[in-house]
């Protein structure tokens, strides 16, 4: 049973101690092994303890034990030498804002819950629209991540295309609906197909346009398939290939889509951040022509999970695809922003605070510098590795992603040796990175997307990687 007085009285000490534990963790995260072997059965046994307690445990003990286990069993994705997937570490100011979000227990569904959360979303949205060079009228939804941002953008597109054919998909569903055709590239991210699957559009009922050697959708191929499609098209392009970091030629793709009744969605989960840097912006040329765009803040803006955004140029289909039609909600309608009008959820975390805090802390220059610095570190890593014998960099390093392939000491270049090197690096603990398949070849994939990665981190990591490759 909760003793209300005692729980209140213990709160200050509990949160004070938690603050110490959090700082301890972050102090050590720089130098500890990035990943350590975990015996999962043992971990489960420790966490199960004596089973779900009848009377409840002391809160301080619960937190101490979790913090203790974290030292052994969380991967240091928050640290400067985690290069797996595309995972940014959190900026301290974003962590601080995220802490307060929890303390305030804010629900960003309705303005009525939290005027401050509505303001944080609205202002962050305005700033990001400016930063990315999107149309001023663009509407923005704060979702859990890139997957739901893609889902929301594609749902808005589904609405708009079917509405033009006289079909209200939200009311009537897809049974008996006029056809639309989804066009993806061979290199579209899995989350696009997952979204299509959830939207009833089918992950395989798509026309796939071939990509070039860097994974960019080929506009000539798009141009050649469109005339044979007799229905409106929902085209899914990409800013930032998850392997190579390459960009589909968005301006050219947009021009093709303009000639055909269609909707252009761009998955910019991490790559859209290039638009915030004058030095990288040209990669995203034409982004303002997209009908919907997704981006992750938990990737390159370095805010805590979960934080994705969807931008839709025309607010009407966005809202039509997402609005809840609950009877109790009608009375809550007002001019102020109700966050739930733009996302597939109602109650949800007030994600705007961490985004707002990170944007203000970095400023326009700081954001550009963060993006440029990560790109420079990626080039540094590629350059350092490429000098060694037996190492091939498989991609043009245009952004923050590097694909590496290794030959064994006898000169044999096979999947097995590259996989072995990846396994050894993961065990070594100096840095962490994963493997991928690129054009039928096993490759090491390195992503630099953390604010705290220094040149020295790259040197240390490159040395460890080369050591694991016996070079
Ligand atoms: C990470 C990523 C996604 C998915 O984003 P989540 O935040 O993991 O849901 C989609 N597309 C691309 C290109 C990505 O890199």
Short mmCIF file of C-alpha atoms and ligand atoms in Angstrom, two decimals:
data_model
loop_
_atom_site.label_atom_id
_atom_site.label_comp_id
_atom_site.label_asym_id
_atom_site.label_seq_id
_atom_site.Cartn_x
_atom_site.Cartn_y
_atom_site.Cartn_z
CA UNK A 1 0.00 0.00 0.00
CA UNK A 2 1.23 3.47 -0.73
CA UNK A 3 1.86 5.53 2.35
CA UNK A 4 1.18 8.93 0.84
CA UNK A 5 3.03 10.96 3.46
CA UNK A 6 6.06 8.72 3.47
CA UNK A 7 6.21 8.58 -0.32
CA UNK A 8 6.07 12.36 -0.47
CA UNK A 9 8.65 12.76 2.26
CA UNK A 10 11.08 10.38 0.54
CA UNK A 11 10.76 11.98 -2.88
CA UNK A 12 13.43 14.63 -2.56
CA UNK A 13 16.07 12.16 -1.39
CA UNK A 14 15.05 9.67 -4.08
CA UNK A 15 15.33 12.19 -6.91
CA UNK A 16 18.55 13.62 -5.45
CA UNK A 17 20.14 10.19 -5.43
CA UNK A 18 18.82 9.53 -8.94
CA UNK A 19 20.53 12.71 -10.09
CA UNK A 20 23.82 11.42 -8.66
CA UNK A 21 23.39 8.06 -10.32
CA UNK A 22 22.58 9.70 -13.66
CA UNK A 23 25.70 11.87 -13.48
CA UNK A 24 27.84 8.89 -12.47
CA UNK A 25 26.60 7.01 -15.48
CA UNK A 26 27.29 9.87 -17.86
CA UNK A 27 30.75 10.49 -16.33
CA UNK A 28 31.70 6.88 -16.95
CA UNK A 29 30.01 6.39 -20.31
CA UNK A 30 32.94 8.03 -22.10
CA UNK A 31 35.54 5.47 -21.02
CA UNK A 32 33.65 2.27 -20.22
CA UNK A 33 33.49 -0.56 -22.76
CA UNK A 34 30.74 0.39 -25.18
CA UNK A 35 29.17 -3.05 -24.89
CA UNK A 36 29.86 -5.92 -22.56
CA UNK A 37 28.82 -9.55 -22.70
CA UNK A 38 25.56 -10.09 -20.81
CA UNK A 39 24.28 -13.38 -19.49
CA UNK A 40 20.63 -12.74 -20.13
CA UNK A 41 19.34 -15.56 -17.90
CA UNK A 42 21.35 -14.20 -14.99
CA UNK A 43 20.11 -10.70 -15.68
CA UNK A 44 16.51 -11.89 -15.68
CA UNK A 45 17.06 -13.77 -12.44
CA UNK A 46 18.52 -10.68 -10.77
CA UNK A 47 15.69 -8.47 -11.94
CA UNK A 48 13.01 -10.98 -10.98
CA UNK A 49 14.46 -10.91 -7.48
CA UNK A 50 12.07 -12.72 -5.17
CA UNK A 51 9.23 -12.23 -7.62
CA UNK A 52 6.68 -9.44 -7.71
CA UNK A 53 6.75 -8.31 -4.08
CA UNK A 54 3.61 -8.49 -2.01
CA UNK A 55 4.27 -5.34 -0.04
CA UNK A 56 6.46 -3.40 -2.42
CA UNK A 57 10.16 -2.59 -2.17
CA UNK A 58 11.95 0.50 -1.02
CA UNK A 59 12.03 2.94 -3.99
CA UNK A 60 15.67 3.86 -3.40
CA UNK A 61 16.68 0.22 -3.52
CA UNK A 62 14.75 -0.28 -6.75
CA UNK A 63 16.52 2.65 -8.42
CA UNK A 64 19.95 1.70 -7.02
CA UNK A 65 19.57 -1.81 -8.40
CA UNK A 66 18.48 -0.59 -11.84
CA UNK A 67 21.41 1.83 -11.98
CA UNK A 68 23.75 -0.94 -10.96
CA UNK A 69 22.46 -3.26 -13.66
CA UNK A 70 22.71 -0.47 -16.23
CA UNK A 71 26.45 -0.35 -15.75
CA UNK A 72 26.66 -3.93 -16.97
CA UNK A 73 23.70 -4.41 -19.23
CA UNK A 74 23.04 -1.23 -21.18
CA UNK A 75 25.04 -0.56 -24.31
CA UNK A 76 26.74 2.84 -24.17
CA UNK A 77 24.68 4.30 -27.00
CA UNK A 78 24.89 7.57 -25.04
CA UNK A 79 28.67 7.59 -25.38
CA UNK A 80 30.98 8.96 -28.08
CA UNK A 81 32.07 5.66 -29.65
CA UNK A 82 28.76 4.00 -30.39
CA UNK A 83 28.51 3.85 -34.17
CA UNK A 84 25.74 1.28 -34.65
CA UNK A 85 22.55 1.80 -36.68
CA UNK A 86 21.95 5.58 -36.65
CA UNK A 87 21.81 6.39 -32.96
CA UNK A 88 22.68 9.81 -31.58
CA UNK A 89 23.49 10.36 -27.93
CA UNK A 90 21.43 12.89 -25.99
CA UNK A 91 22.56 16.44 -25.37
CA UNK A 92 22.56 17.25 -21.64
CA UNK A 93 20.06 20.08 -22.17
CA UNK A 94 17.71 17.69 -23.94
CA UNK A 95 18.02 15.16 -21.12
CA UNK A 96 17.25 17.92 -18.63
CA UNK A 97 14.14 18.99 -20.54
CA UNK A 98 13.12 15.36 -20.85
CA UNK A 99 13.48 14.89 -17.08
CA UNK A 100 11.16 17.83 -16.51
CA UNK A 101 8.70 16.41 -19.03
CA UNK A 102 8.47 13.34 -16.80
CA UNK A 103 8.32 15.40 -13.63
CA UNK A 104 5.49 17.51 -15.03
CA UNK A 105 3.87 14.30 -16.34
CA UNK A 106 2.68 16.23 -19.36
CA UNK A 107 0.33 14.78 -21.90
CA UNK A 108 0.61 16.47 -25.28
CA UNK A 109 -2.73 15.27 -26.60
CA UNK A 110 -4.78 18.41 -25.98
CA UNK A 111 -4.08 22.07 -25.39
CA UNK A 112 -6.31 21.72 -22.35
CA UNK A 113 -3.76 19.36 -20.76
CA UNK A 114 -0.77 21.55 -21.30
CA UNK A 115 -0.59 24.95 -22.92
CA UNK A 116 3.19 24.84 -22.41
CA UNK A 117 3.52 21.55 -24.32
CA UNK A 118 1.39 22.97 -27.14
CA UNK A 119 3.63 26.07 -27.28
CA UNK A 120 6.83 23.97 -27.26
CA UNK A 121 5.51 21.92 -30.19
CA UNK A 122 4.32 24.94 -32.12
CA UNK A 123 7.54 26.94 -31.74
CA UNK A 124 9.82 23.95 -32.41
CA UNK A 125 7.73 23.23 -35.50
CA UNK A 126 8.10 26.82 -36.75
CA UNK A 127 11.85 26.80 -36.22
CA UNK A 128 12.34 23.44 -37.89
CA UNK A 129 10.25 24.46 -40.91
CA UNK A 130 12.59 27.45 -41.31
CA UNK A 131 15.68 25.37 -40.72
CA UNK A 132 14.75 22.76 -43.31
CA UNK A 133 13.44 25.35 -45.79
CA UNK A 134 9.91 23.90 -45.92
CA UNK A 135 6.76 25.81 -46.84
CA UNK A 136 5.51 28.12 -44.10
CA UNK A 137 2.04 26.53 -44.07
CA UNK A 138 3.48 23.07 -43.28
CA UNK A 139 1.80 21.19 -40.43
CA UNK A 140 3.86 19.14 -38.01
CA UNK A 141 3.14 16.08 -35.88
CA UNK A 142 5.32 14.95 -32.98
CA UNK A 143 5.42 11.16 -33.10
CA UNK A 144 7.48 8.38 -31.55
CA UNK A 145 10.01 8.07 -34.37
CA UNK A 146 10.72 7.79 -38.07
CA UNK A 147 8.46 4.81 -38.53
CA UNK A 148 5.38 6.59 -37.25
CA UNK A 149 6.41 9.75 -39.08
CA UNK A 150 6.47 7.76 -42.33
CA UNK A 151 3.14 6.17 -41.39
CA UNK A 152 1.56 9.58 -40.79
CA UNK A 153 2.93 11.18 -43.95
CA UNK A 154 1.76 8.24 -46.04
CA UNK A 155 -1.66 8.31 -44.33
CA UNK A 156 -2.01 11.98 -45.31
CA UNK A 157 -1.04 11.06 -48.88
CA UNK A 158 -3.53 8.18 -48.95
CA UNK A 159 -6.24 10.59 -47.80
CA UNK A 160 -5.39 13.28 -50.35
CA UNK A 161 -5.16 10.96 -53.36
CA UNK A 162 -8.39 9.13 -52.55
CA UNK A 163 -10.24 12.36 -51.70
CA UNK A 164 -9.44 13.63 -55.21
CA UNK A 165 -11.10 10.48 -56.54
CA UNK A 166 -14.18 11.23 -54.43
CA UNK A 167 -13.45 8.65 -51.76
CA UNK A 168 -13.33 9.39 -48.03
CA UNK A 169 -10.92 6.71 -46.85
CA UNK A 170 -11.23 7.55 -43.16
CA UNK A 171 -14.98 6.93 -43.26
CA UNK A 172 -15.27 4.33 -45.97
CA UNK A 173 -12.09 2.36 -45.55
CA UNK A 174 -10.27 0.71 -48.41
CA UNK A 175 -12.76 -2.01 -49.36
CA UNK A 176 -14.13 -1.00 -52.74
CA UNK A 177 -11.97 2.12 -52.90
CA UNK A 178 -10.59 3.35 -56.23
CA UNK A 179 -7.03 2.17 -56.77
CA UNK A 180 -3.91 4.17 -56.08
CA UNK A 181 -0.38 2.93 -56.75
CA UNK A 182 2.50 3.09 -54.32
CA UNK A 183 5.94 3.64 -55.82
CA UNK A 184 9.03 2.98 -53.70
CA UNK A 185 12.67 2.54 -54.55
CA UNK A 186 14.56 -0.71 -54.20
CA UNK A 187 16.30 0.99 -51.31
CA UNK A 188 13.31 2.34 -49.36
CA UNK A 189 13.70 1.79 -45.61
CA UNK A 190 11.88 -1.15 -44.01
CA UNK A 191 9.76 1.27 -41.99
CA UNK A 192 8.17 2.50 -45.24
CA UNK A 193 7.03 -1.03 -46.02
CA UNK A 194 5.89 -1.50 -42.42
CA UNK A 195 3.83 1.69 -42.76
CA UNK A 196 2.27 0.55 -46.04
CA UNK A 197 1.37 -2.70 -44.36
CA UNK A 198 -0.39 -0.89 -41.50
CA UNK A 199 -2.15 1.48 -43.90
CA UNK A 200 -3.78 -1.36 -45.83
CA UNK A 201 -1.75 -0.42 -48.90
CA UNK A 202 0.26 -3.64 -48.83
CA UNK A 203 4.00 -3.88 -48.45
CA UNK A 204 4.28 -5.84 -51.70
CA UNK A 205 1.61 -4.10 -53.76
CA UNK A 206 4.18 -1.55 -54.86
CA UNK A 207 6.11 -0.58 -57.96
CA UNK A 208 9.79 -0.61 -57.04
CA UNK A 209 12.06 1.74 -58.90
CA UNK A 210 15.69 0.56 -59.22
CA UNK A 211 18.42 2.47 -57.39
CA UNK A 212 21.96 3.31 -58.49
CA UNK A 213 25.22 2.00 -57.01
CA UNK A 214 24.96 4.39 -54.03
CA UNK A 215 21.33 3.45 -53.33
CA UNK A 216 19.73 6.55 -54.90
CA UNK A 217 16.40 6.12 -56.68
CA UNK A 218 16.99 6.50 -60.41
CA UNK A 219 14.75 9.32 -61.73
CA UNK A 220 15.08 8.06 -65.32
CA UNK A 221 13.61 4.76 -64.16
CA UNK A 222 10.84 6.55 -62.28
CA UNK A 223 10.09 8.57 -65.38
CA UNK A 224 9.85 5.41 -67.44
CA UNK A 225 7.42 3.58 -65.12
CA UNK A 226 5.01 6.45 -64.40
CA UNK A 227 3.30 6.67 -67.84
CA UNK A 228 2.12 3.05 -67.52
CA UNK A 229 0.46 3.71 -64.18
CA UNK A 230 -3.17 4.65 -64.71
CA UNK A 231 -3.90 5.64 -61.11
CA UNK A 232 -2.63 8.41 -58.85
CA UNK A 233 0.75 7.56 -57.31
CA UNK A 234 2.06 7.70 -53.77
CA UNK A 235 5.82 8.01 -54.27
CA UNK A 236 8.19 7.24 -51.40
CA UNK A 237 11.63 8.79 -51.77
CA UNK A 238 14.44 9.01 -49.29
CA UNK A 239 16.84 11.63 -47.94
CA UNK A 240 19.64 9.60 -46.37
CA UNK A 241 20.10 5.93 -47.21
CA UNK A 242 20.52 3.99 -44.00
CA UNK A 243 23.60 2.22 -45.38
CA UNK A 244 25.41 4.71 -47.59
CA UNK A 245 23.89 8.02 -46.42
CA UNK A 246 23.12 8.87 -50.06
CA UNK A 247 20.14 11.01 -51.12
CA UNK A 248 17.53 10.35 -53.76
CA UNK A 249 17.51 13.27 -56.25
CA UNK A 250 14.45 14.84 -54.69
CA UNK A 251 14.03 17.81 -57.06
CA UNK A 252 14.02 15.53 -60.09
CA UNK A 253 11.67 13.04 -58.45
CA UNK A 254 9.33 15.87 -57.45
CA UNK A 255 9.29 17.08 -61.06
CA UNK A 256 8.22 13.59 -62.22
CA UNK A 257 5.49 13.40 -59.58
CA UNK A 258 4.16 16.83 -60.63
CA UNK A 259 3.51 15.50 -64.14
CA UNK A 260 1.32 12.72 -62.76
CA UNK A 261 -1.45 13.00 -60.14
CA UNK A 262 0.54 12.08 -57.10
CA UNK A 263 1.90 12.62 -53.61
CA UNK A 264 5.61 12.66 -52.79
CA UNK A 265 6.69 11.47 -49.36
CA UNK A 266 10.34 11.76 -48.36
CA UNK A 267 11.79 9.61 -45.57
CA UNK A 268 14.43 11.89 -44.09
CA UNK A 269 14.83 10.12 -40.74
CA UNK A 270 18.42 11.25 -40.32
CA UNK A 271 19.32 12.74 -43.71
CA UNK A 272 16.90 15.67 -43.51
CA UNK A 273 19.27 17.23 -40.96
CA UNK A 274 21.62 17.89 -43.89
CA UNK A 275 19.16 20.65 -44.88
CA UNK A 276 20.05 22.46 -41.64
CA UNK A 277 23.68 22.85 -42.67
CA UNK A 278 24.67 25.27 -45.46
CA UNK A 279 27.57 22.94 -46.30
CA UNK A 280 25.34 19.86 -46.79
CA UNK A 281 22.06 21.48 -47.83
CA UNK A 282 22.46 20.83 -51.55
CA UNK A 283 21.97 17.10 -50.87
CA UNK A 284 18.34 17.80 -49.99
CA UNK A 285 17.63 20.06 -52.93
CA UNK A 286 13.92 20.05 -53.76
CA UNK A 287 12.80 18.97 -50.29
CA UNK A 288 10.35 21.90 -50.19
CA UNK A 289 8.51 20.28 -53.11
CA UNK A 290 7.70 17.12 -51.13
CA UNK A 291 4.13 16.73 -49.88
CA UNK A 292 5.26 15.05 -46.69
CA UNK A 293 8.62 14.54 -44.99
CA UNK A 294 9.68 12.58 -41.94
CA UNK A 295 12.61 13.16 -39.62
CA UNK A 296 13.92 11.82 -36.32
CA UNK A 297 15.03 14.13 -33.55
CA UNK A 298 16.34 11.20 -31.50
CA UNK A 299 18.84 10.57 -34.26
CA UNK A 300 20.76 13.65 -35.29
CA UNK A 301 19.28 16.36 -33.09
CA UNK A 302 20.51 14.20 -30.20
CA UNK A 303 17.41 14.32 -28.00
CA UNK A 304 16.30 11.28 -25.95
CA UNK A 305 13.96 8.64 -27.36
CA UNK A 306 11.24 8.81 -28.54
CA UNK A 307 11.08 11.74 -30.91
CA UNK A 308 10.11 11.75 -34.57
CA UNK A 309 8.44 14.46 -36.64
CA UNK A 310 6.24 14.47 -39.69
CA UNK A 311 5.87 17.56 -41.88
CA UNK A 312 2.95 17.83 -44.28
CA UNK A 313 2.84 20.73 -46.74
CA UNK A 314 -0.94 20.88 -46.86
CA UNK A 315 -2.35 20.74 -43.35
CA UNK A 316 -5.86 19.65 -44.43
CA UNK A 317 -5.12 16.04 -45.49
CA UNK A 318 -2.76 15.68 -42.53
CA UNK A 319 -5.45 16.65 -40.09
CA UNK A 320 -8.15 14.68 -41.91
CA UNK A 321 -6.04 11.53 -41.72
CA UNK A 322 -5.26 11.89 -38.02
CA UNK A 323 -8.03 13.68 -36.17
CA UNK A 324 -9.83 11.79 -33.45
CA UNK A 325 -13.57 12.01 -33.69
CA UNK A 326 -14.33 11.44 -30.04
CA UNK A 327 -17.48 13.11 -28.78
CA UNK A 328 -15.77 14.49 -25.66
CA UNK A 329 -13.13 16.00 -27.85
CA UNK A 330 -15.42 18.27 -29.86
CA UNK A 331 -15.82 20.65 -26.95
CA UNK A 332 -12.04 20.89 -26.68
CA UNK A 333 -11.68 22.28 -30.22
CA UNK A 334 -10.12 25.69 -30.27
CA UNK A 335 -7.65 27.79 -32.22
CA UNK A 336 -4.72 26.66 -30.06
CA UNK A 337 -2.79 23.60 -31.07
CA UNK A 338 -4.15 20.20 -30.01
CA UNK A 339 -1.14 17.95 -30.61
CA UNK A 340 -3.28 14.86 -31.19
CA UNK A 341 -4.69 16.30 -34.43
CA UNK A 342 -1.40 15.57 -36.17
CA UNK A 343 -0.44 12.12 -34.89
CA UNK A 344 -1.92 8.61 -34.74
CA UNK A 345 -2.11 8.76 -30.94
CA UNK A 346 -4.10 10.58 -28.30
CA UNK A 347 -2.29 10.60 -24.95
CA UNK A 348 1.43 10.79 -25.44
CA UNK A 349 4.64 12.19 -24.04
CA UNK A 350 5.15 15.93 -24.49
CA UNK A 351 8.06 15.47 -26.87
CA UNK A 352 8.24 19.13 -27.78
CA UNK A 353 10.15 20.15 -24.64
CA UNK A 354 13.35 18.25 -25.42
CA UNK A 355 13.22 19.35 -29.07
CA UNK A 356 12.71 22.99 -28.07
CA UNK A 357 15.55 22.82 -25.54
CA UNK A 358 17.98 21.23 -28.01
CA UNK A 359 17.14 23.77 -30.73
CA UNK A 360 17.65 26.71 -28.40
CA UNK A 361 20.85 25.33 -26.94
CA UNK A 362 22.41 24.65 -30.34
CA UNK A 363 21.06 27.57 -32.31
CA UNK A 364 21.22 27.58 -36.08
CA UNK A 365 25.01 27.65 -36.10
CA UNK A 366 25.29 24.89 -33.53
CA UNK A 367 22.99 22.59 -35.46
CA UNK A 368 24.94 23.13 -38.68
CA UNK A 369 28.18 22.58 -36.79
CA UNK A 370 26.90 19.34 -35.21
CA UNK A 371 25.95 17.97 -38.63
CA UNK A 372 29.18 19.11 -40.29
CA UNK A 373 31.33 17.78 -37.48
CA UNK A 374 29.76 14.31 -37.62
CA UNK A 375 30.27 14.30 -41.41
CA UNK A 376 33.92 15.32 -40.94
CA UNK A 377 34.41 12.51 -38.41
CA UNK A 378 32.89 10.04 -40.86
CA UNK A 379 35.36 11.19 -43.53
CA UNK A 380 38.17 10.95 -40.97
CA UNK A 381 37.16 7.37 -40.14
CA UNK A 382 36.87 6.39 -43.80
CA UNK A 383 40.22 8.01 -44.62
CA UNK A 384 41.97 6.36 -41.71
CA UNK A 385 40.61 2.89 -42.50
CA UNK A 386 41.11 3.22 -46.26
CA UNK A 387 44.87 3.69 -45.81
CA UNK A 388 45.21 0.20 -44.39
CA UNK A 389 45.81 -2.76 -46.67
CA UNK A 390 42.85 -5.07 -47.13
CA UNK A 391 40.26 -2.40 -46.33
CA UNK A 392 37.73 -1.19 -48.89
CA UNK A 393 35.30 1.66 -48.30
CA UNK A 394 32.21 0.61 -50.25
CA UNK A 395 30.34 3.92 -50.36
CA UNK A 396 30.96 7.53 -51.29
CA UNK A 397 31.06 9.12 -47.86
CA UNK A 398 28.64 11.98 -48.56
CA UNK A 399 27.26 12.25 -45.03
CA UNK A 400 27.81 10.41 -41.75
CA UNK A 401 27.69 6.78 -42.90
CA UNK A 402 30.68 4.59 -43.80
CA UNK A 403 30.50 1.05 -45.23
CA UNK A 404 33.65 -1.03 -44.83
CA UNK A 405 34.74 -4.38 -46.18
CA UNK A 406 37.80 -6.36 -45.07
CA UNK A 407 40.07 -8.90 -46.72
CA UNK A 408 41.71 -11.45 -44.47
CA UNK A 409 45.52 -11.37 -43.98
CA UNK A 410 45.97 -13.80 -46.90
CA UNK A 411 44.13 -11.29 -49.12
CA UNK A 412 40.89 -13.27 -49.37
CA UNK A 413 37.84 -10.98 -49.46
CA UNK A 414 34.80 -12.82 -48.18
CA UNK A 415 31.69 -12.20 -46.12
CA UNK A 416 32.98 -14.38 -43.35
CA UNK A 417 36.05 -12.30 -42.55
CA UNK A 418 34.13 -9.02 -42.50
CA UNK A 419 31.55 -10.61 -40.19
CA UNK A 420 34.38 -11.87 -37.99
CA UNK A 421 35.91 -8.40 -37.73
CA UNK A 422 32.54 -6.93 -36.75
CA UNK A 423 32.12 -9.60 -34.06
CA UNK A 424 35.60 -8.92 -32.69
CA UNK A 425 35.04 -5.15 -32.58
CA UNK A 426 31.80 -5.66 -30.68
CA UNK A 427 33.63 -7.87 -28.15
CA UNK A 428 36.60 -5.53 -27.87
CA UNK A 429 34.40 -2.75 -26.46
CA UNK A 430 36.41 0.27 -27.67
CA UNK A 431 33.57 1.13 -30.01
CA UNK A 432 30.42 -0.55 -31.28
CA UNK A 433 29.17 -0.93 -34.82
CA UNK A 434 27.08 -3.41 -36.72
CA UNK A 435 26.96 -5.25 -39.99
CA UNK A 436 24.76 -4.90 -43.03
CA UNK A 437 24.35 -6.38 -46.49
CA UNK A 438 25.25 -3.98 -49.26
CA UNK A 439 24.70 -5.11 -52.86
CA UNK A 440 25.09 -8.73 -51.84
CA UNK A 441 28.23 -8.12 -49.76
CA UNK A 442 28.55 -8.27 -46.01
CA UNK A 443 29.78 -4.90 -44.78
CA UNK A 444 30.62 -3.10 -41.57
CA UNK A 445 28.35 -0.09 -41.12
CA UNK A 446 29.59 2.93 -39.20
CA UNK A 447 27.33 5.85 -38.36
CA UNK A 448 28.66 9.00 -36.70
CA UNK A 449 25.76 10.90 -35.19
CA UNK A 450 26.69 11.82 -31.65
CA UNK A 451 27.52 15.39 -30.51
CA UNK A 452 30.36 14.15 -28.28
CA UNK A 453 32.43 12.10 -30.73
CA UNK A 454 35.90 13.65 -30.99
CA UNK A 455 38.75 13.18 -33.45
CA UNK A 456 40.49 11.17 -30.76
CA UNK A 457 37.47 8.87 -30.48
CA UNK A 458 37.74 8.20 -34.20
CA UNK A 459 41.50 7.53 -33.93
CA UNK A 460 41.03 5.16 -31.00
CA UNK A 461 38.18 3.38 -32.76
CA UNK A 462 39.94 3.11 -36.12
CA UNK A 463 42.95 1.61 -34.36
CA UNK A 464 40.75 -0.92 -32.57
CA UNK A 465 38.94 -1.82 -35.80
CA UNK A 466 42.21 -2.33 -37.69
CA UNK A 467 43.54 -4.41 -34.81
CA UNK A 468 40.48 -6.66 -35.04
CA UNK A 469 41.16 -7.00 -38.77
CA UNK A 470 44.73 -8.11 -37.93
CA UNK A 471 46.21 -5.13 -39.75
C1 LIG B 1 15.90 5.12 -38.45
C2 LIG B 1 15.22 5.22 -39.76
C3 LIG B 1 13.84 5.03 -39.87
C4 LIG B 1 13.00 4.57 -38.72
O1 LIG B 1 12.99 5.48 -37.68
P1 LIG B 1 12.61 5.03 -36.19
O2 LIG B 1 12.82 6.28 -35.44
O3 LIG B 1 13.56 3.94 -35.83
O4 LIG B 1 11.20 4.57 -36.20
C5 LIG B 1 13.25 5.24 -41.10
N1 LIG B 1 13.98 5.60 -42.17
C6 LIG B 1 15.32 5.76 -42.10
C7 LIG B 1 16.05 6.16 -43.35
C8 LIG B 1 15.97 5.58 -40.90
O5 LIG B 1 17.30 5.77 -40.83
#
